[in-house]
Coordinates of C-alpha atoms in Angstrom, one line a residue:
Chain O
X1 CA 0.0 0.0 0.0
X2 CA 2.8 2.4 0.9
X3 CA 4.3 1.8 -2.5
X4 CA 1.3 3.4 -4.3
X5 CA 1.5 6.5 -2.1
X6 CA 5.2 6.9 -2.8
X7 CA 4.4 6.6 -6.5
X8 CA 1.7 9.3 -6.2
X9 CA 4.1 11.6 -4.3
X10 CA 6.8 11.1 -6.9
X11 CA 4.4 11.7 -9.7
X12 CA 3.3 15.0 -8.3
X13 CA 7.0 16.0 -7.8
X14 CA 7.8 15.1 -11.3
X15 CA 4.8 16.5 -13.1
X16 CA 4.2 19.8 -11.3
X17 CA 6.7 21.9 -13.4
X18 CA 5.0 20.6 -16.6
X19 CA 1.9 22.6 -15.7
X20 CA 3.6 25.9 -16.2
X21 CA 4.6 24.7 -19.6
X22 CA 0.9 23.9 -20.3
X23 CA -0.1 27.4 -19.1
X24 CA 2.5 29.1 -21.3
X25 CA 1.5 27.0 -24.3
X26 CA -2.1 28.0 -23.8
X27 CA -1.2 31.6 -23.5
X28 CA 1.0 31.4 -26.6
X29 CA -1.9 29.7 -28.5
X30 CA -4.2 32.6 -27.6
X31 CA -1.7 35.2 -28.6
X32 CA -1.0 33.4 -31.9
X33 CA 2.6 32.5 -31.0
X34 CA 4.3 29.1 -30.9
X35 CA 5.4 29.5 -27.4
X36 CA 8.2 28.0 -25.3
X37 CA 8.6 24.2 -25.2
X38 CA 6.4 22.3 -22.8
X39 CA 9.4 21.3 -20.8
X40 CA 10.9 24.8 -20.6
X41 CA 10.7 24.9 -16.8
X42 CA 12.6 21.6 -16.5
X43 CA 15.4 23.0 -18.7
X44 CA 15.5 26.2 -16.6
X45 CA 15.7 24.2 -13.4
X46 CA 18.5 22.0 -14.7
X47 CA 20.4 25.0 -15.9
X48 CA 20.0 26.8 -12.6
X49 CA 20.9 23.8 -10.6
X50 CA 24.3 23.6 -12.3
X51 CA 25.1 27.2 -11.5
X52 CA 26.2 28.5 -8.1
X53 CA 24.4 31.2 -6.3
X54 CA 25.7 34.8 -6.1
X55 CA 25.3 36.5 -2.7
X56 CA 25.5 40.2 -1.9
X57 CA 27.7 41.4 0.9
X58 CA 24.8 42.8 3.0
X59 CA 22.8 39.6 3.4
X60 CA 22.5 37.5 6.5
X61 CA 22.1 33.7 6.6
X62 CA 18.3 34.2 6.3
X63 CA 18.7 34.9 2.7
X64 CA 20.7 31.7 2.1
X65 CA 18.3 29.4 4.0
X66 CA 15.0 30.9 2.9
X67 CA 14.7 29.1 -0.5
X68 CA 15.6 25.8 1.2
X69 CA 13.1 26.2 4.0
X70 CA 10.4 27.4 1.6
X71 CA 10.9 24.4 -0.7
X72 CA 11.0 22.1 2.3
X73 CA 7.8 23.5 3.7
X74 CA 6.0 23.2 0.3
X75 CA 7.2 19.6 -0.2
X76 CA 6.1 18.7 3.3
X77 CA 2.7 20.1 2.6
X78 CA 2.6 18.0 -0.6
X79 CA 2.8 15.0 1.7
X80 CA -0.5 15.9 3.1
X81 CA -2.5 16.6 0.0
X82 CA -4.4 13.7 -1.5
X83 CA -3.7 12.5 -5.0
X84 CA -6.8 11.7 -7.1
X85 CA -8.8 11.2 -3.9
X86 CA -6.4 8.5 -2.6
X87 CA -4.7 8.7 0.8
X88 CA -1.5 10.7 0.9
X89 CA 1.6 9.7 2.7
X90 CA 0.8 11.6 5.8
X91 CA -2.6 12.3 7.3
X92 CA -4.0 12.8 10.7
X93 CA -6.9 14.6 12.4
X94 CA -6.5 18.4 11.9
X95 CA -3.7 18.2 9.4
X96 CA -5.4 21.0 7.4
X97 CA -4.1 23.5 10.0
X98 CA -0.6 22.1 9.5
X99 CA -1.1 22.3 5.7
X100 CA -2.1 26.0 5.9
X101 CA 0.7 26.9 8.2
X102 CA 3.3 25.1 6.2
X103 CA 2.3 27.3 3.2
X104 CA 2.4 30.3 5.5
X105 CA 5.9 29.3 6.6
X106 CA 7.1 29.1 3.0
X107 CA 5.7 32.5 2.3
X108 CA 7.1 34.0 5.5
X109 CA 10.6 33.0 4.5
X110 CA 10.4 34.3 1.0
X111 CA 9.1 37.6 2.4
X112 CA 11.8 37.8 5.0
X113 CA 14.5 36.9 2.5
X114 CA 13.3 39.7 0.3
X115 CA 13.5 42.1 3.2
X116 CA 16.9 40.8 4.0
X117 CA 18.4 42.0 0.7
X118 CA 18.0 45.6 1.9
X119 CA 16.7 46.6 -1.5
X120 CA 13.8 49.0 -1.3
X121 CA 12.3 47.4 -4.5
X122 CA 12.2 44.0 -2.9
X123 CA 10.8 45.4 0.3
X124 CA 8.0 46.8 -1.7
X125 CA 7.2 43.4 -3.2
X126 CA 7.4 41.8 0.3
X127 CA 5.0 44.4 1.7
X128 CA 2.5 43.6 -1.1
X129 CA 2.8 39.9 -0.7
X130 CA 2.2 40.2 3.1
X131 CA -0.7 42.5 2.5
X132 CA -2.5 40.3 0.0
X133 CA -1.8 37.2 2.2
X134 CA -3.9 38.9 4.9
X135 CA -6.9 38.6 2.6
X136 CA -6.1 35.3 0.9
X137 CA -5.3 33.2 3.9
X138 CA -8.5 33.7 5.8
X139 CA -10.4 32.9 2.6
X140 CA -8.4 29.7 2.0
X141 CA -8.8 28.7 5.7
X142 CA -12.5 29.3 5.7
X143 CA -13.0 27.3 2.5
X144 CA -11.2 24.4 4.0
X145 CA -13.3 24.8 7.2
X146 CA -16.5 24.8 5.1
X147 CA -15.4 21.6 3.3
X148 CA -14.4 20.0 6.5
X149 CA -17.8 20.7 8.1
X150 CA -19.6 19.4 5.1
X151 CA -17.6 16.2 4.9
X152 CA -17.5 15.8 8.7
X153 CA -13.8 15.1 8.5
X154 CA -10.9 17.0 10.1
X155 CA -8.1 16.0 7.8
X156 CA -7.3 17.1 4.2
X157 CA -7.3 13.5 3.0
X158 CA -10.5 12.8 4.8
X159 CA -12.3 15.7 3.1
X160 CA -11.3 14.7 -0.4
X161 CA -11.3 10.9 -0.1
X162 CA -14.6 10.4 1.6
X163 CA -17.8 11.9 0.4
X164 CA -17.4 14.4 -2.4
X165 CA -20.5 13.1 -4.2
X166 CA -22.7 13.3 -1.2
X167 CA -21.2 16.7 -0.5
X168 CA -22.4 17.9 -3.9
X169 CA -25.9 16.5 -3.4
X170 CA -26.5 17.8 0.1
X171 CA -24.4 21.0 0.1
X172 CA -24.5 21.9 -3.6
X173 CA -24.6 25.7 -3.3
X174 CA -21.9 25.6 -0.6
X175 CA -19.5 23.6 -2.7
X176 CA -20.1 26.0 -5.6
X177 CA -19.1 29.0 -3.4
X178 CA -16.1 27.1 -2.1
X179 CA -15.0 26.4 -5.6
X180 CA -15.2 30.1 -6.5
X181 CA -13.3 31.1 -3.4
X182 CA -10.6 28.5 -3.9
X183 CA -10.1 29.5 -7.5
X184 CA -9.6 33.1 -6.6
X185 CA -7.1 32.1 -3.9
X186 CA -5.5 29.7 -6.4
X187 CA -4.9 32.6 -8.8
X188 CA -3.7 34.9 -6.1
X189 CA -1.4 32.5 -4.3
X190 CA 0.3 31.4 -7.5
X191 CA 0.7 35.0 -8.6
X192 CA -1.4 34.5 -11.7
X193 CA -2.9 37.3 -13.8
X194 CA -5.8 39.1 -12.2
X195 CA -3.6 39.6 -9.2
X196 CA 0.0 39.5 -10.4
X197 CA 1.7 38.9 -13.7
X198 CA 4.3 36.1 -13.6
X199 CA 5.9 37.3 -16.8
X200 CA 6.7 40.9 -16.0
X201 CA 10.0 41.9 -14.8
X202 CA 11.3 45.2 -13.5
X203 CA 7.9 46.8 -13.3
X204 CA 6.5 48.6 -10.4
X205 CA 3.4 46.4 -10.3
X206 CA 4.7 42.9 -9.7
X207 CA 4.5 41.1 -6.5
X208 CA 6.1 37.6 -6.4
X209 CA 8.7 38.1 -9.1
X210 CA 10.1 41.2 -7.4
X211 CA 10.9 39.2 -4.3
X212 CA 13.0 36.7 -6.1
X213 CA 15.0 39.1 -8.1
X214 CA 18.2 38.8 -6.0
X215 CA 18.2 35.1 -5.9
X216 CA 20.3 33.2 -8.3
X217 CA 21.5 29.8 -9.3
X218 CA 20.4 26.9 -7.1
X219 CA 18.4 29.2 -4.8
X220 CA 16.4 30.5 -7.8
X221 CA 15.8 26.9 -8.9
X222 CA 14.4 26.0 -5.5
X223 CA 12.1 29.0 -5.6
X224 CA 10.9 28.1 -9.1
X225 CA 10.3 24.6 -8.1
X226 CA 8.5 25.5 -4.9
X227 CA 6.2 27.8 -7.0
X228 CA 5.5 24.9 -9.3
X229 CA 4.6 22.6 -6.4
X230 CA 2.5 25.3 -4.8
X231 CA 0.6 25.5 -8.1
X232 CA 0.1 21.7 -7.9
X233 CA -1.1 21.9 -4.3
X234 CA -3.8 24.4 -4.8
X235 CA -4.8 22.8 -8.1
X236 CA -5.2 19.4 -6.6
X237 CA -7.5 20.8 -4.0
X238 CA -9.7 22.4 -6.7
X239 CA -9.7 19.2 -8.7
X240 CA -10.4 17.2 -5.5
X241 CA -13.6 19.2 -4.9
X242 CA -14.7 18.5 -8.4
X243 CA -14.1 14.8 -8.5
X244 CA -13.1 13.0 -5.4
X245 CA -12.4 9.3 -5.6
X246 CA -13.8 7.3 -8.5
X247 CA -13.6 3.6 -8.7
X248 CA -12.1 2.9 -12.1
X249 CA -9.0 1.4 -10.4
X250 CA -6.0 3.2 -9.1
X251 CA -4.1 3.6 -12.4
X252 CA -7.0 5.1 -14.4
X253 CA -8.0 7.3 -11.6
X254 CA -4.4 8.7 -11.5
X255 CA -4.4 9.3 -15.2
X256 CA -7.8 11.1 -15.0
X257 CA -6.4 13.2 -12.1
X258 CA -3.3 14.2 -14.0
X259 CA -5.3 15.0 -17.1
X260 CA -7.7 17.2 -15.1
X261 CA -4.7 19.0 -13.6
X262 CA -3.6 19.8 -17.2
X263 CA -7.1 21.0 -18.0
X264 CA -6.9 23.3 -14.9
X265 CA -3.6 24.6 -16.2
X266 CA -5.3 25.3 -19.6
X267 CA -8.1 27.1 -17.8
X268 CA -5.6 29.2 -16.0
X269 CA -3.9 30.0 -19.3
X270 CA -7.3 31.0 -20.7
X271 CA -8.0 33.2 -17.7
X272 CA -4.6 34.9 -18.1
X273 CA -5.2 35.5 -21.8
X274 CA -8.6 37.0 -21.6
X275 CA -8.3 39.1 -18.4
X276 CA -6.2 42.0 -17.7
X277 CA -4.3 42.4 -14.5
X278 CA -6.2 44.3 -11.8
X279 CA -5.0 47.6 -10.6
X280 CA -3.0 47.0 -7.5
X281 CA -5.5 48.9 -5.3
X282 CA -8.3 46.7 -6.6
X283 CA -6.5 43.4 -5.6
X284 CA -7.7 43.5 -2.0
X285 CA -11.2 44.0 -3.3
X286 CA -10.9 40.9 -5.5
X287 CA -9.5 38.9 -2.6
X288 CA -12.3 40.1 -0.3
X289 CA -14.7 38.6 -2.8
X290 CA -13.1 35.2 -2.1
X291 CA -13.3 35.9 1.6
X292 CA -17.0 36.8 1.3
X293 CA -17.7 33.6 -0.7
X294 CA -16.0 31.4 1.9
X295 CA -17.7 33.1 4.8
X296 CA -21.1 32.5 3.2
X297 CA -20.1 28.9 2.5
X298 CA -19.2 28.3 6.1
X299 CA -22.6 29.8 7.1
X300 CA -24.3 27.5 4.7
X301 CA -22.8 24.5 6.4
X302 CA -24.3 25.5 9.7
X303 CA -27.7 24.1 8.9
Chain L
X1 CA -36.9 20.9 -5.0
X2 CA -35.4 22.3 -1.8
X3 CA -32.1 22.1 -3.5
X4 CA -33.2 24.4 -6.3
X5 CA -34.5 26.9 -3.8
X6 CA -31.1 26.9 -2.0
X7 CA -29.4 27.5 -5.3
X8 CA -31.7 30.5 -6.1
X9 CA -31.3 31.7 -2.6
X10 CA -27.5 31.7 -2.8
X11 CA -27.6 33.3 -6.2
X12 CA -29.8 36.1 -4.9
X13 CA -27.3 36.6 -2.1
X14 CA -24.4 36.7 -4.5
X15 CA -26.3 39.3 -6.6
X16 CA -26.8 41.2 -3.4
X17 CA -23.0 41.3 -2.8
X18 CA -22.4 42.3 -6.4
X19 CA -24.7 45.2 -6.0
X20 CA -22.8 46.3 -2.9
X21 CA -19.5 46.1 -4.7
X22 CA -20.2 47.6 -8.1
X23 CA -19.3 51.2 -8.6
X24 CA -21.2 51.8 -11.8
X25 CA -24.6 53.0 -11.1
X26 CA -25.9 51.7 -14.4
X27 CA -24.7 48.1 -13.7
X28 CA -26.1 48.5 -10.1
X29 CA -29.5 49.1 -11.6
X30 CA -29.2 46.1 -13.8
X31 CA -28.1 43.9 -10.9
X32 CA -31.0 44.9 -8.7
X33 CA -33.3 44.3 -11.7
X34 CA -31.9 40.8 -12.1
X35 CA -32.4 40.2 -8.4
X36 CA -36.0 41.3 -8.6
X37 CA -36.6 39.0 -11.6
X38 CA -34.9 36.1 -9.9
X39 CA -37.1 36.5 -6.8
X40 CA -40.1 36.8 -9.1
X41 CA -39.3 33.4 -10.6
X42 CA -39.5 31.6 -7.2
X43 CA -43.3 31.4 -6.9
X44 CA -43.5 30.2 -10.5
X45 CA -41.1 27.3 -9.8
X46 CA -42.8 26.6 -6.5
X47 CA -46.2 25.9 -8.1
X48 CA -44.8 24.6 -11.3
X49 CA -46.5 21.2 -11.7
X50 CA -50.1 22.5 -11.5
X51 CA -50.3 26.2 -11.5
X52 CA -53.4 28.4 -11.5
X53 CA -53.7 31.5 -13.7
X54 CA -53.7 33.8 -10.7
X55 CA -50.5 32.2 -9.5
X56 CA -49.0 32.8 -12.9
X57 CA -50.2 36.3 -13.4
X58 CA -48.9 37.9 -10.2
X59 CA -45.3 36.7 -10.5
X60 CA -45.3 37.7 -14.1
X61 CA -46.4 41.2 -13.3
X62 CA -43.8 41.3 -10.6
X63 CA -41.0 40.2 -13.0
X64 CA -42.1 42.6 -15.7
X65 CA -42.3 45.5 -13.2
X66 CA -39.0 44.8 -11.4
X67 CA -37.0 43.4 -14.3
X68 CA -38.1 45.7 -17.1
X69 CA -40.1 48.8 -16.0
X70 CA -38.1 49.9 -13.0
X71 CA -34.7 49.6 -14.6
X72 CA -36.1 51.4 -17.7
X73 CA -37.3 54.3 -15.5
X74 CA -34.1 54.4 -13.5
X75 CA -31.8 54.2 -16.5
X76 CA -33.8 57.0 -18.1
X77 CA -33.4 59.1 -15.0
X78 CA -29.6 58.2 -15.1
X79 CA -29.4 59.4 -18.7
X80 CA -31.3 62.6 -17.8
X81 CA -29.1 63.3 -14.8
X82 CA -26.0 62.3 -16.7
X83 CA -24.3 60.1 -14.1
X84 CA -22.1 57.1 -14.7
X85 CA -20.2 56.4 -11.6
X86 CA -21.0 56.4 -7.9
X87 CA -18.3 58.1 -6.0
X88 CA -16.8 56.0 -3.2
X89 CA -19.4 55.1 -0.7
X90 CA -18.9 55.8 3.0
X91 CA -16.2 53.3 4.0
X92 CA -15.3 52.2 0.5
X93 CA -16.2 49.2 -1.6
X94 CA -14.3 46.5 0.2
X95 CA -15.9 47.5 3.5
X96 CA -19.3 47.5 1.8
X97 CA -18.7 43.9 0.7
X98 CA -17.6 42.9 4.2
X99 CA -20.7 44.6 5.6
X100 CA -22.8 42.6 3.2
X101 CA -21.3 39.4 4.5
X102 CA -21.7 40.6 8.1
X103 CA -25.3 41.4 7.4
X104 CA -25.9 37.9 6.1
X105 CA -24.3 36.4 9.2
X106 CA -26.5 38.5 11.4
X107 CA -29.6 37.7 9.5
X108 CA -28.9 34.0 9.6
X109 CA -28.5 34.3 13.3
X110 CA -31.7 36.3 13.6
X111 CA -33.7 33.9 11.6
X112 CA -32.6 31.0 13.7
X113 CA -33.5 32.8 16.9
X114 CA -36.8 34.3 15.7
X115 CA -39.9 32.5 16.8
X116 CA -42.3 33.5 14.0
X117 CA -45.7 31.9 13.7
X118 CA -45.3 29.0 11.4
X119 CA -42.2 27.4 10.0
X120 CA -40.4 28.9 7.1
X121 CA -40.6 27.0 3.8
X122 CA -36.9 27.6 3.4
X123 CA -34.6 28.8 6.3
X124 CA -31.9 29.9 3.8
X125 CA -34.3 32.0 1.8
X126 CA -35.7 33.6 4.9
X127 CA -32.1 34.5 6.0
X128 CA -31.3 35.8 2.5
X129 CA -34.5 37.9 2.5
X130 CA -33.4 39.5 5.8
X131 CA -30.0 40.2 4.4
X132 CA -31.4 41.7 1.2
X133 CA -33.6 43.9 3.3
X134 CA -30.8 45.0 5.5
X135 CA -28.4 45.5 2.6
X136 CA -31.0 47.8 1.0
X137 CA -31.1 49.8 4.2
X138 CA -27.3 49.9 4.2
X139 CA -27.2 51.1 0.6
X140 CA -29.5 53.9 1.5
X141 CA -27.3 55.2 4.4
X142 CA -23.9 54.6 2.8
X143 CA -24.4 55.9 -0.7
X144 CA -24.2 59.5 -1.8
X145 CA -26.1 59.5 -5.0
X146 CA -29.9 59.8 -4.8
X147 CA -30.3 57.2 -7.5
X148 CA -28.3 54.5 -5.5
X149 CA -30.6 55.3 -2.6
X150 CA -33.6 54.5 -4.8
X151 CA -31.8 51.2 -5.7
X152 CA -31.5 50.5 -2.0
X153 CA -35.2 51.1 -1.6
X154 CA -35.9 48.6 -4.4
X155 CA -33.7 46.1 -2.6
X156 CA -35.7 46.5 0.6
X157 CA -38.8 45.8 -1.4
X158 CA -37.2 42.7 -2.9
X159 CA -36.3 41.6 0.6
X160 CA -39.9 42.0 1.9
X161 CA -41.2 40.0 -1.1
X162 CA -38.7 37.2 -0.6
X163 CA -39.5 37.1 3.1
X164 CA -43.2 36.6 2.3
X165 CA -42.3 33.8 -0.1
X166 CA -40.1 32.1 2.4
X167 CA -42.7 32.2 5.1
X168 CA -46.0 31.9 3.4
X169 CA -47.1 28.9 1.4
X170 CA -49.7 31.1 -0.4
X171 CA -49.0 34.7 -1.1
X172 CA -51.7 37.2 -0.3
X173 CA -52.4 38.8 -3.6
X174 CA -53.8 42.1 -2.2
X175 CA -50.9 42.9 0.2
X176 CA -48.2 42.2 -2.3
X177 CA -50.0 44.1 -5.0
X178 CA -50.3 47.2 -2.8
X179 CA -46.7 47.1 -1.8
X180 CA -45.7 46.8 -5.4
X181 CA -47.9 49.7 -6.3
X182 CA -46.3 51.8 -3.6
X183 CA -42.9 51.0 -4.8
X184 CA -43.9 51.7 -8.4
X185 CA -45.2 55.1 -7.4
X186 CA -42.1 55.8 -5.4
X187 CA -39.7 54.9 -8.2
X188 CA -41.7 56.9 -10.6
X189 CA -41.8 59.9 -8.3
X190 CA -38.1 59.5 -7.5
X191 CA -37.2 59.2 -11.1
X192 CA -38.9 62.5 -11.8
X193 CA -37.5 64.1 -8.7
X194 CA -34.0 63.1 -9.6
X195 CA -34.5 64.5 -13.1
X196 CA -35.7 67.8 -11.7
X197 CA -33.0 68.0 -9.1
X198 CA -30.3 67.4 -11.7
X199 CA -31.8 70.1 -13.9
X200 CA -31.9 72.6 -11.1
X201 CA -28.6 71.8 -9.6
X202 CA -25.4 70.4 -11.1
X203 CA -25.4 67.2 -9.2
X204 CA -27.6 64.7 -7.3
X205 CA -25.2 64.2 -4.4
X206 CA -27.1 64.1 -1.2
X207 CA -24.0 64.9 0.8
X208 CA -24.2 68.4 -0.6
X209 CA -27.7 68.9 0.7
X210 CA -26.4 69.0 4.3
X211 CA -24.4 72.0 3.4
X212 CA -27.5 74.1 2.6
X213 CA -27.8 76.8 5.2
X214 CA -28.0 80.6 5.6
X215 CA -24.5 81.2 6.9
X216 CA -22.9 80.9 3.5
X217 CA -24.9 83.7 2.0
X218 CA -24.5 85.7 5.2
X219 CA -20.8 85.2 5.0
X220 CA -20.7 86.4 1.4
X221 CA -22.7 89.4 2.4
X222 CA -20.0 90.4 4.8

């Protein structure tokens, strides 16, 4: 049994950078370009891993450790997230709190490393990231609380492996709201377009990219990779709400899951192609919409 | 069937939040019109298998009035008064949205505590009706433009109607009709009033009305 779980874990580690390739290809298709190869992020990661990092004289060890800690936290939270509705490697009662705090830990270290560079530009990005987290995290937390109330389970794997079908039939409107909220949080946390543009550099409006400007070499590879895994984490929660476990057998379920992750990446690409980025002042407004949806969802489970 | 009502109830609530967060007066009018039409559809669905002509007629009148006539009147007034955007409401839009959510939480709590005669047909819709009602009231106090206040008034009416639907199995034709007539007259009068105000003055900002006093002219006299 443990073997399957390890395979699932390895699969998510291997496939997650591919999703960015899918997004870029979708965006290229909409713009009428050919686009970068699907495996571009893998090439970038290998290239960066062969290089050594360059450090400024003003930094403290925080800057050196931050990418490692953030990658570690994100991979640890990947241990908790179910794959295609099957049990993950680690699960226990209340692990959704651990899950959220691991993601918060990763964010905290990226933010503090950005502050550590002493560059005012990076400090600005850190401030933005922290400000938007204030809105995105309660929304995410409350969505998980609503799901956990509806499923009657206190662990992430319990929510997504038990009763998604019965959740849809008895709490239909609630699940709908949670999906909306999760999708907004998904776009915000992965610095996707209505909130942040992952492709811009050296502009005054970017959030995530500005914080990783001073990282280089292996550190930058770690940050890219943890961003990819974070995308996978949030995506697998959304897909989990949609499908849950099906009984076509383990192999087919896994393939369906991976294909639906690709579809989600395509949808993200479409969203990025047809929407413009919000004005920075409007971003909290957008995130408060997610918060409002999740609060209403929690209220709906109180019946 | 109960599931459908829940879906409509949640949609009405979301439309409510949209109305709170939209800064364009024009889209605000459309949103409230959609809300009125949605609420008007509930009795039609409720009686769908075997429906009497009277049960069809009244919701239809309601839908046409709220979904077509009111927005038409209001949009005409908007054109006449030449307004596009609502200036920031008191507290700003994010706060309005949070207030909308808080209002829903409060009304849910209230509905569960309230011991009304009879049992509501749908607790969720009763809570939503309360929150639509309170949101309308909040719109009236927090918005500057007279036309948004009329919209708040329409939302209050929507809330009352939805509350009736949630609690009563059979709507009393006469009461609903008289409320609807009142609202109709009110919107009509307000539309004309806004038109006249905007022709006499340069704006329909109600904030400015509190500045009307004698001291200014006295000061100029000095």
